[in-house]
CSV table of C-alpha atoms in Angstrom, one decimal:
chain,number,residue,atom,x,y,z
A,1,MET,CA,-11.1,33.0,-3.0
A,2,SER,CA,-8.5,30.6,-4.4
A,3,ASP,CA,-6.4,32.0,-7.2
A,4,PHE,CA,-6.5,29.4,-9.9
A,5,GLN,CA,-4.5,31.5,-12.4
A,6,LYS,CA,-1.7,31.4,-10.0
A,7,THR,CA,-1.9,27.7,-9.4
A,8,LYS,CA,-2.0,27.0,-13.1
A,9,SER,CA,1.3,28.9,-13.5
A,10,MET,CA,2.9,26.5,-11.0
A,11,PHE,CA,2.5,23.4,-13.2
A,12,HIS,CA,4.6,22.2,-16.1
A,13,LEU,CA,2.0,22.1,-19.0
A,14,PRO,CA,3.5,21.2,-22.4
A,15,LYS,CA,2.8,23.9,-25.0
A,16,GLY,CA,0.1,22.9,-27.5
A,17,ILE,CA,-1.5,20.4,-25.1
A,18,ILE,CA,-4.8,20.7,-23.2
A,19,TYR,CA,-4.4,18.1,-20.4
A,20,LEU,CA,-7.7,16.6,-19.3
A,21,ASP,CA,-6.3,13.4,-17.8
A,22,GLY,CA,-5.7,14.3,-14.2
A,23,THR,CA,-8.1,11.4,-13.5
A,24,SER,CA,-5.2,9.1,-14.3
A,25,LEU,CA,-2.0,11.1,-13.8
A,26,GLY,CA,-1.7,14.7,-12.6
A,27,PRO,CA,0.9,16.9,-14.3
A,28,LEU,CA,4.2,17.9,-12.9
A,29,PRO,CA,4.4,20.8,-10.5
A,30,LYS,CA,7.3,23.1,-11.5
A,31,ALA,CA,8.7,23.0,-8.1
A,32,THR,CA,9.0,19.2,-7.9
A,33,PRO,CA,12.4,18.8,-9.8
A,34,GLU,CA,14.1,21.3,-7.5
A,35,LYS,CA,12.5,19.9,-4.3
A,36,VAL,CA,13.4,16.3,-5.2
A,37,GLY,CA,16.9,17.4,-6.5
A,38,SER,CA,17.5,19.1,-3.2
A,39,MET,CA,16.5,16.0,-1.3
A,40,LEU,CA,18.7,13.8,-3.4
A,41,THR,CA,21.8,16.0,-3.0
A,42,GLN,CA,21.5,17.7,0.4
A,43,GLU,CA,19.8,14.8,2.2
A,44,TRP,CA,20.6,11.5,0.6
A,45,GLY,CA,23.8,12.8,-0.9
A,46,ASP,CA,25.3,14.7,2.1
A,47,MET,CA,23.5,13.0,5.0
A,48,LEU,CA,23.6,9.5,3.7
A,49,ILE,CA,22.0,7.1,6.2
A,50,THR,CA,21.8,9.8,8.9
A,51,GLY,CA,19.0,11.4,6.8
A,52,TRP,CA,16.6,9.0,8.5
A,53,ASN,CA,17.1,11.1,11.7
A,54,LYS,CA,18.5,14.4,10.5
A,55,ALA,CA,15.9,14.9,7.8
A,56,ASP,CA,13.3,12.9,9.6
A,57,TRP,CA,12.6,10.5,6.7
A,58,MET,CA,11.2,8.1,9.3
A,59,GLY,CA,8.5,10.6,10.2
A,60,GLN,CA,7.6,11.5,6.7
A,61,PRO,CA,4.8,9.0,6.1
A,62,SER,CA,2.8,10.4,9.1
A,63,ARG,CA,3.8,14.0,8.4
A,64,VAL,CA,2.6,13.8,4.8
A,65,GLY,CA,-0.4,11.8,5.9
A,66,ASP,CA,-1.6,14.6,8.1
A,67,ARG,CA,-1.4,17.0,5.1
A,68,ILE,CA,-3.5,14.6,3.1
A,69,GLY,CA,-5.9,14.3,6.1
A,70,LYS,CA,-6.6,18.0,5.8
A,71,LEU,CA,-8.0,17.5,2.3
A,72,ILE,CA,-10.3,14.6,3.3
A,73,GLY,CA,-11.6,15.7,6.7
A,74,ALA,CA,-9.4,13.4,8.8
A,75,PRO,CA,-7.9,14.5,12.1
A,76,ALA,CA,-4.2,14.5,12.7
A,77,GLY,CA,-2.8,11.1,13.4
A,78,SER,CA,-5.3,9.2,11.4
A,79,VAL,CA,-3.7,8.9,7.9
A,80,VAL,CA,-0.4,7.4,7.0
A,81,MET,CA,1.4,7.0,3.6
A,82,GLY,CA,3.1,4.2,1.9
A,83,ASP,CA,2.9,1.3,-0.5
A,84,THR,CA,0.3,1.1,-3.3
A,85,LEU,CA,-3.5,1.5,-3.3
A,86,SER,CA,-3.9,-2.2,-3.8
A,87,ILE,CA,-1.9,-2.9,-0.6
A,88,LYS,CA,-4.0,-0.4,1.3
A,89,VAL,CA,-7.2,-2.1,0.1
A,90,TYR,CA,-5.9,-5.4,1.4
A,91,GLN,CA,-5.0,-3.9,4.7
A,92,ALA,CA,-8.3,-2.1,5.2
A,93,VAL,CA,-10.5,-5.1,4.2
A,94,ALA,CA,-8.5,-7.6,6.3
A,95,SER,CA,-8.7,-5.4,9.4
A,96,ALA,CA,-12.4,-4.6,9.0
A,97,LEU,CA,-13.2,-8.3,8.6
A,98,GLU,CA,-11.4,-9.1,11.9
A,99,LEU,CA,-13.4,-6.3,13.6
A,100,ASN,CA,-16.7,-7.9,12.5
A,101,PRO,CA,-15.9,-11.7,12.8
A,102,SER,CA,-19.4,-13.1,13.0
A,103,ARG,CA,-20.3,-12.0,9.5
A,104,LYS,CA,-19.1,-13.4,6.2
A,105,VAL,CA,-20.0,-11.0,3.4
A,106,VAL,CA,-18.1,-8.1,1.8
A,107,LEU,CA,-20.4,-5.9,-0.3
A,108,SER,CA,-19.2,-3.7,-3.1
A,109,ASP,CA,-20.7,-2.6,-6.4
A,110,ASN,CA,-20.0,-3.9,-9.9
A,111,GLY,CA,-18.8,-0.5,-11.1
A,112,ASN,CA,-15.9,-0.5,-8.6
A,113,PHE,CA,-12.4,-0.3,-9.9
A,114,PRO,CA,-11.4,-3.9,-10.7
A,115,THR,CA,-8.2,-3.9,-8.5
A,116,ASP,CA,-10.3,-3.3,-5.4
A,117,LEU,CA,-12.4,-6.4,-6.2
A,118,TYR,CA,-9.3,-8.5,-7.2
A,119,MET,CA,-7.7,-7.7,-3.8
A,120,VAL,CA,-10.8,-8.7,-1.9
A,121,GLU,CA,-11.1,-11.9,-3.9
A,122,GLY,CA,-7.5,-12.8,-3.2
A,123,LEU,CA,-7.8,-12.0,0.5
A,124,LEU,CA,-10.9,-14.1,0.9
A,125,LYS,CA,-9.4,-17.1,-0.9
A,126,SER,CA,-6.3,-16.9,1.4
A,127,LEU,CA,-8.5,-16.7,4.5
A,128,ASP,CA,-10.6,-19.6,3.4
A,129,LYS,CA,-13.2,-19.0,6.1
A,130,GLY,CA,-16.3,-19.2,3.9
A,131,GLN,CA,-16.4,-15.5,3.3
A,132,GLU,CA,-17.8,-14.1,0.0
A,133,LEU,CA,-17.6,-10.9,-2.1
A,134,ARG,CA,-21.1,-9.8,-3.1
A,135,LEU,CA,-21.7,-7.2,-5.8
A,136,ALA,CA,-24.7,-4.9,-6.4
A,137,ASN,CA,-25.4,-2.4,-9.1
A,138,PRO,CA,-24.2,1.0,-7.9
A,139,GLU,CA,-27.7,2.4,-7.6
A,140,ASP,CA,-28.8,-0.7,-5.7
A,141,VAL,CA,-26.2,-0.7,-2.9
A,142,GLU,CA,-28.4,0.7,-0.2
A,143,ALA,CA,-31.1,-1.8,-0.9
A,144,ALA,CA,-28.5,-4.6,-0.7
A,145,LEU,CA,-27.4,-3.7,2.8
A,146,SER,CA,-28.3,-6.3,5.5
A,147,GLU,CA,-27.2,-7.6,8.8
A,148,GLU,CA,-25.3,-10.5,7.2
A,149,ILE,CA,-22.8,-8.1,5.7
A,150,ALA,CA,-19.5,-7.5,7.5
A,151,VAL,CA,-17.9,-4.9,5.4
A,152,LEU,CA,-19.2,-2.4,2.8
A,153,MET,CA,-16.3,-1.4,0.4
A,154,LEU,CA,-17.1,1.3,-2.1
A,155,THR,CA,-15.2,3.8,-4.3
A,156,GLU,CA,-17.0,7.1,-3.8
A,157,VAL,CA,-16.6,8.3,-7.4
A,158,ASP,CA,-17.0,5.8,-10.2
A,159,TYR,CA,-13.9,5.6,-12.3
A,160,ARG,CA,-15.8,5.3,-15.6
A,161,THR,CA,-18.7,7.6,-15.3
A,162,GLY,CA,-17.9,9.9,-12.4
A,163,ARG,CA,-21.1,8.8,-10.6
A,164,LYS,CA,-20.8,9.8,-6.9
A,165,HIS,CA,-22.1,7.7,-4.0
A,166,ASP,CA,-23.7,9.5,-1.0
A,167,MET,CA,-20.9,8.7,1.5
A,168,LYS,CA,-22.7,10.0,4.6
A,169,ALA,CA,-26.0,8.4,3.9
A,170,LEU,CA,-24.6,5.0,3.0
A,171,THR,CA,-22.3,5.0,5.9
A,172,GLN,CA,-25.1,5.8,8.3
A,173,LYS,CA,-27.3,3.1,6.9
A,174,ALA,CA,-24.5,0.6,7.0
A,175,HIS,CA,-23.6,1.4,10.6
A,176,ALA,CA,-27.3,1.1,11.7
A,177,LEU,CA,-27.0,-2.5,10.4
A,178,GLY,CA,-23.7,-3.2,12.2
A,179,ILE,CA,-21.6,-3.0,9.0
A,180,LEU,CA,-18.1,-1.5,8.8
A,181,VAL,CA,-17.5,0.9,5.9
A,182,ILE,CA,-14.4,1.4,3.7
A,183,TRP,CA,-14.2,4.2,1.2
A,184,ASP,CA,-11.8,4.3,-1.7
A,185,LEU,CA,-11.0,7.9,-2.4
A,186,ALA,CA,-8.9,7.4,-5.6
A,187,HIS,CA,-11.2,9.7,-7.6
A,188,SER,CA,-12.3,11.9,-4.6
A,189,ALA,CA,-9.2,13.2,-2.9
A,190,GLY,CA,-8.4,16.5,-4.6
A,191,ALA,CA,-11.6,16.3,-6.7
A,192,VAL,CA,-14.5,16.6,-4.3
A,193,GLU,CA,-15.0,17.7,-0.8
A,194,VAL,CA,-14.6,14.8,1.6
A,195,ASP,CA,-15.2,14.8,5.3
A,196,LEU,CA,-14.4,11.4,6.8
A,197,THR,CA,-15.0,12.6,10.3
A,198,ALA,CA,-18.5,14.0,9.6
A,199,CYS,CA,-19.4,10.9,7.6
A,200,ASP,CA,-18.1,8.6,10.4
A,201,ALA,CA,-16.2,6.4,8.0
A,202,ASP,CA,-14.3,3.5,9.5
A,203,PHE,CA,-11.5,3.2,6.9
A,204,ALA,CA,-10.5,5.0,3.8
A,205,ILE,CA,-7.8,4.5,1.2
A,206,GLY,CA,-6.6,6.4,-1.8
A,207,CYS,CA,-3.8,7.2,-4.3
A,208,THR,CA,-1.9,10.4,-4.8
A,209,TYR,CA,-0.9,10.3,-8.5
A,210,LYS,CA,-4.2,11.6,-9.9
A,211,TYR,CA,-5.7,14.8,-8.6
A,212,LEU,CA,-3.0,15.2,-6.0
A,213,ASN,CA,-0.2,15.3,-8.6
A,214,GLY,CA,2.3,13.1,-6.7
A,215,GLY,CA,3.8,11.6,-9.9
A,216,PRO,CA,3.6,8.1,-11.5
A,217,GLY,CA,3.5,5.4,-8.8
A,218,ALA,CA,3.2,8.0,-6.0
A,219,PRO,CA,2.4,6.3,-2.6
A,220,ALA,CA,-1.1,5.6,-1.4
A,221,PHE,CA,-2.7,6.5,1.9
A,222,ILE,CA,-4.8,4.7,4.5
A,223,TYR,CA,-7.1,6.3,7.1
A,224,VAL,CA,-8.3,4.5,10.2
A,225,ALA,CA,-10.9,6.2,12.3
A,226,PRO,CA,-9.5,7.0,15.7
A,227,LYS,CA,-12.1,4.8,17.5
A,228,HIS,CA,-10.7,1.7,15.7
A,229,GLN,CA,-6.9,2.4,15.8
A,230,GLU,CA,-6.0,0.6,19.0
A,231,ASN,CA,-8.2,-2.5,18.1
A,232,VAL,CA,-7.1,-2.9,14.5
A,233,ARG,CA,-4.7,-5.8,13.8
A,234,PRO,CA,-2.5,-5.2,10.8
A,235,ALA,CA,-2.8,-8.1,8.4
A,236,LEU,CA,0.5,-7.0,6.8
A,237,SER,CA,2.7,-6.8,9.9
A,238,GLY,CA,5.8,-5.1,8.5
A,239,TRP,CA,8.7,-4.0,10.6
A,240,LEU,CA,7.9,-0.3,10.4
A,241,GLY,CA,4.4,-1.0,11.8
A,242,HIS,CA,6.1,-2.6,14.9
A,243,GLU,CA,5.9,-0.9,18.2
A,244,ALA,CA,9.7,-0.7,18.3
A,245,PRO,CA,11.2,-1.4,14.8
A,246,PHE,CA,14.8,-1.1,15.9
A,247,ALA,CA,14.5,-3.4,18.9
A,248,PHE,CA,14.5,-6.1,16.2
A,249,ASP,CA,12.3,-8.3,18.3
A,250,ILE,CA,11.4,-11.7,16.9
A,251,ASP,CA,7.7,-11.3,17.8
A,252,TYR,CA,5.5,-8.6,16.3
A,253,ARG,CA,3.8,-6.0,18.5
A,254,PRO,CA,1.7,-3.4,16.7
A,255,GLY,CA,2.6,0.2,16.9
A,256,THR,CA,0.4,2.8,18.5
A,257,GLY,CA,-2.4,4.4,16.5
A,258,ILE,CA,-2.1,4.8,12.7
A,259,GLU,CA,1.6,3.9,12.9
A,260,ARG,CA,0.6,0.2,13.0
A,261,MET,CA,-0.6,0.5,9.4
A,262,ARG,CA,2.9,1.1,8.2
A,263,VAL,CA,4.5,-1.8,6.4
A,264,GLY,CA,7.9,-1.4,4.9
A,265,THR,CA,10.5,1.3,4.3
A,266,PRO,CA,8.9,4.5,3.2
A,267,PRO,CA,9.4,5.8,-0.4
A,268,VAL,CA,11.2,9.0,0.6
A,269,ILE,CA,11.9,10.3,-2.9
A,270,ALA,CA,8.3,9.8,-4.0
A,271,LEU,CA,6.9,11.4,-0.8
A,272,THR,CA,9.1,14.4,-1.4
A,273,ALA,CA,7.7,14.8,-4.9
A,274,LEU,CA,4.2,14.6,-3.4
A,275,GLU,CA,5.0,17.3,-0.9
A,276,SER,CA,5.7,19.8,-3.6
A,277,SER,CA,2.2,19.3,-4.9
A,278,LEU,CA,0.7,19.6,-1.5
A,279,ASP,CA,2.4,23.0,-1.2
A,280,ILE,CA,0.1,24.1,-4.1
A,281,TRP,CA,-2.9,22.6,-2.3
A,282,ASP,CA,-2.1,24.7,0.7
A,283,MET,CA,-3.0,27.8,-1.5
A,284,VAL,CA,-6.6,26.7,-2.2
A,285,THR,CA,-9.7,25.4,-0.5
A,286,THR,CA,-11.4,22.2,-1.4
A,287,ALA,CA,-14.7,24.1,-1.5
A,288,ASP,CA,-13.4,26.5,-4.2
A,289,VAL,CA,-11.9,23.6,-6.1
A,290,ARG,CA,-15.2,21.7,-6.0
A,291,ALA,CA,-17.3,24.7,-7.1
A,292,LYS,CA,-15.0,25.5,-10.0
A,293,SER,CA,-14.7,21.9,-11.2
A,294,ILE,CA,-18.5,21.7,-11.4
A,295,GLU,CA,-18.6,24.9,-13.5
A,296,LEU,CA,-15.9,23.5,-15.8
A,297,CYS,CA,-17.6,20.2,-16.2
A,298,ASP,CA,-21.0,21.8,-16.9
A,299,LEU,CA,-19.4,24.0,-19.6
A,300,PHE,CA,-17.8,21.0,-21.2
A,301,ILE,CA,-21.1,19.1,-21.3
A,302,ALA,CA,-22.9,22.0,-22.9
A,303,GLU,CA,-20.1,22.6,-25.5
A,304,VAL,CA,-19.8,18.9,-26.5
A,305,GLU,CA,-23.5,18.3,-26.7
A,306,LYS,CA,-23.8,21.4,-28.9
A,307,ARG,CA,-20.9,20.4,-31.2
A,308,CYS,CA,-21.0,16.6,-31.1
A,309,PRO,CA,-24.6,15.3,-31.0
A,310,SER,CA,-23.5,11.8,-31.8
A,311,LEU,CA,-21.8,11.4,-28.4
A,312,GLU,CA,-23.8,10.2,-25.4
A,313,LEU,CA,-23.2,11.6,-22.0
A,314,SER,CA,-22.6,8.8,-19.5
A,315,SER,CA,-21.8,10.9,-16.5
A,316,PRO,CA,-24.5,12.4,-14.2
A,317,ARG,CA,-25.7,15.7,-15.5
A,318,ASP,CA,-26.2,17.1,-12.0
A,319,GLY,CA,-22.8,18.2,-10.8
A,320,ALA,CA,-23.7,17.3,-7.2
A,321,ASN,CA,-23.9,13.7,-8.2
A,322,ARG,CA,-20.6,13.3,-9.9
A,323,GLY,CA,-16.9,13.8,-9.3
A,324,SER,CA,-14.6,16.0,-11.3
A,325,GLN,CA,-14.7,14.0,-14.6
A,326,ILE,CA,-17.0,13.7,-17.6
A,327,SER,CA,-17.4,10.7,-19.8
A,328,PHE,CA,-19.1,10.3,-23.2
A,329,LYS,CA,-20.0,7.1,-24.9
A,330,PHE,CA,-18.8,6.6,-28.5
A,331,GLU,CA,-18.8,3.4,-30.5
A,332,HIS,CA,-15.2,4.1,-31.6
A,333,ALA,CA,-14.0,5.6,-28.3
A,334,TYR,CA,-10.5,4.2,-28.3
A,335,ALA,CA,-9.7,5.4,-31.8
A,336,GLY,CA,-11.5,8.7,-31.0
A,337,MET,CA,-9.3,9.3,-28.0
A,338,GLN,CA,-6.1,8.5,-29.9
A,339,ALA,CA,-7.1,11.0,-32.6
A,340,LEU,CA,-7.9,13.6,-30.0
A,341,ILE,CA,-4.5,13.1,-28.3
A,342,ASP,CA,-2.8,13.4,-31.6
A,343,ASN,CA,-4.5,16.7,-32.0
A,344,GLY,CA,-3.5,18.1,-28.7
A,345,VAL,CA,-6.2,17.1,-26.2
A,346,VAL,CA,-5.2,14.4,-23.7
A,347,GLY,CA,-8.0,12.4,-22.1
A,348,ASP,CA,-8.3,8.7,-21.8
A,349,PHE,CA,-10.3,5.7,-22.9
A,350,ARG,CA,-12.1,3.3,-20.6
A,351,ALA,CA,-13.5,0.1,-21.9
A,352,PRO,CA,-15.8,-0.7,-23.4
A,353,ASN,CA,-16.8,2.6,-25.0
A,354,SER,CA,-16.0,5.6,-22.8
A,355,MET,CA,-14.0,8.8,-23.6
A,356,ARG,CA,-13.1,10.2,-20.2
A,357,PHE,CA,-12.0,13.7,-19.4
A,358,GLY,CA,-10.9,15.1,-16.0
A,359,PHE,CA,-11.2,18.8,-15.0
A,360,THR,CA,-8.9,20.1,-12.3
A,361,PRO,CA,-9.2,23.9,-11.6
A,362,LEU,CA,-5.6,24.0,-10.4
A,363,TYR,CA,-4.5,24.0,-14.0
A,364,ILE,CA,-7.6,23.8,-16.2
A,365,ASP,CA,-9.7,26.9,-17.1
A,366,GLU,CA,-12.6,27.9,-19.4
A,367,GLU,CA,-10.4,28.6,-22.3
A,368,ASP,CA,-9.0,25.0,-22.1
A,369,VAL,CA,-12.6,23.6,-21.9
A,370,ILE,CA,-13.8,25.4,-25.0
A,371,GLY,CA,-10.6,24.7,-26.9
A,372,ALA,CA,-10.9,21.0,-26.1
A,373,ALA,CA,-14.5,20.8,-27.2
A,374,ALA,CA,-13.7,22.5,-30.5
A,375,ILE,CA,-11.0,19.9,-31.2
A,376,LEU,CA,-13.3,17.1,-30.2
A,377,GLU,CA,-15.9,18.4,-32.6
A,378,ARG,CA,-13.4,18.2,-35.5
A,379,VAL,CA,-12.2,14.7,-34.5
A,380,ILE,CA,-15.8,13.3,-34.3
A,381,ASN,CA,-17.6,15.2,-37.0
A,382,ASP,CA,-14.8,15.0,-39.6
A,383,ASN,CA,-14.2,11.3,-38.8
A,384,LEU,CA,-10.5,12.0,-38.0
A,385,TRP,CA,-10.7,8.9,-35.7
A,386,ASP,CA,-11.3,6.7,-38.8
A,387,ASN,CA,-7.6,6.3,-39.5
A,388,PRO,CA,-5.8,2.9,-39.3
A,389,LYS,CA,-3.1,4.4,-37.1
A,390,TYR,CA,-5.7,5.1,-34.3
A,391,GLN,CA,-7.0,1.5,-34.3
A,392,THR,CA,-4.0,-0.3,-32.8
A,393,ARG,CA,-4.3,-0.5,-29.0
A,394,SER,CA,-1.3,0.3,-26.8
A,395,ARG,CA,-0.6,-1.5,-23.6
A,396,VAL,CA,-1.9,1.4,-21.5
A,397,THR,CA,-5.2,2.9,-22.7
């Protein structure tokens, strides 16, 4: 069994704070400052540019990618790190469209995170080949599948409600109709059990600053199924995706396998920070994390509904159908969340009316859940949110 008391001790958790916002930014592992500091002084400082070879900075995106792969059911050599999630969305959709050239439709759902949809819209406008982005309600995606669709692009876990798509069933149905499938794992990696191989996914992308605790702006990842790797043409043909980057050829030749999905110079400092979190992940199993997160979420639902009957649950009640987050609707959700943060419980607000809470067993336990529900009870039932200082919206909500 995974020892979550031990993992909790390995994170920097500010005193007096119950942190339920790992859905947006995971907390700092205590080992990260030393690990990054060592890299800065002993590698960058002492090795200077020779660190690309001596410390193998050049191999870090694939090396770390393989570690992420273990958490998402991906074989070695199928995941590579770098850039942002938006860039990885662009890469995956562009490549998938080229693999299915006779079709013109990208299907997604209207609950998808907006940046995914923005990137597709921008890509299709640039291609200008008559392709379209089509949206369905999340619950209607399966019914919307047809043989005119080239690519199905979905985020497995809804960022607002935590509603979870059935990855395996939808992928199988899509493949039966000749559709390629891309899964965004931003709210899945480190939160739920993912098996890209068993689900036969074509592409997957995700970020590492949420449940994987890589830090603000931590690099994203992209997965390409082994069966596609030698046929995928990178839309963003950066020099480090070249077959021989240091030959400095004028013409682009894609690298072998997943290496061709690299773009520019890897963010070595950020990847080093991420590695310290992955050291903690090596101590647990995703099955244990998933089972415990369902317990914590169920406890939070029961406590909040008992204490705050005015709040409306917007997440699926059945743990099997949601990720590792719980959202409640409240008319004054923004002010309510600001008051809650001011009283020591950090969650976040998602427009138009959601108070969202993330539950990560690596550093959250039953005592935290009950304590957070008690403070939420006071904020809601005593109208602590109804204070002018909680009404002004900050740039980041």
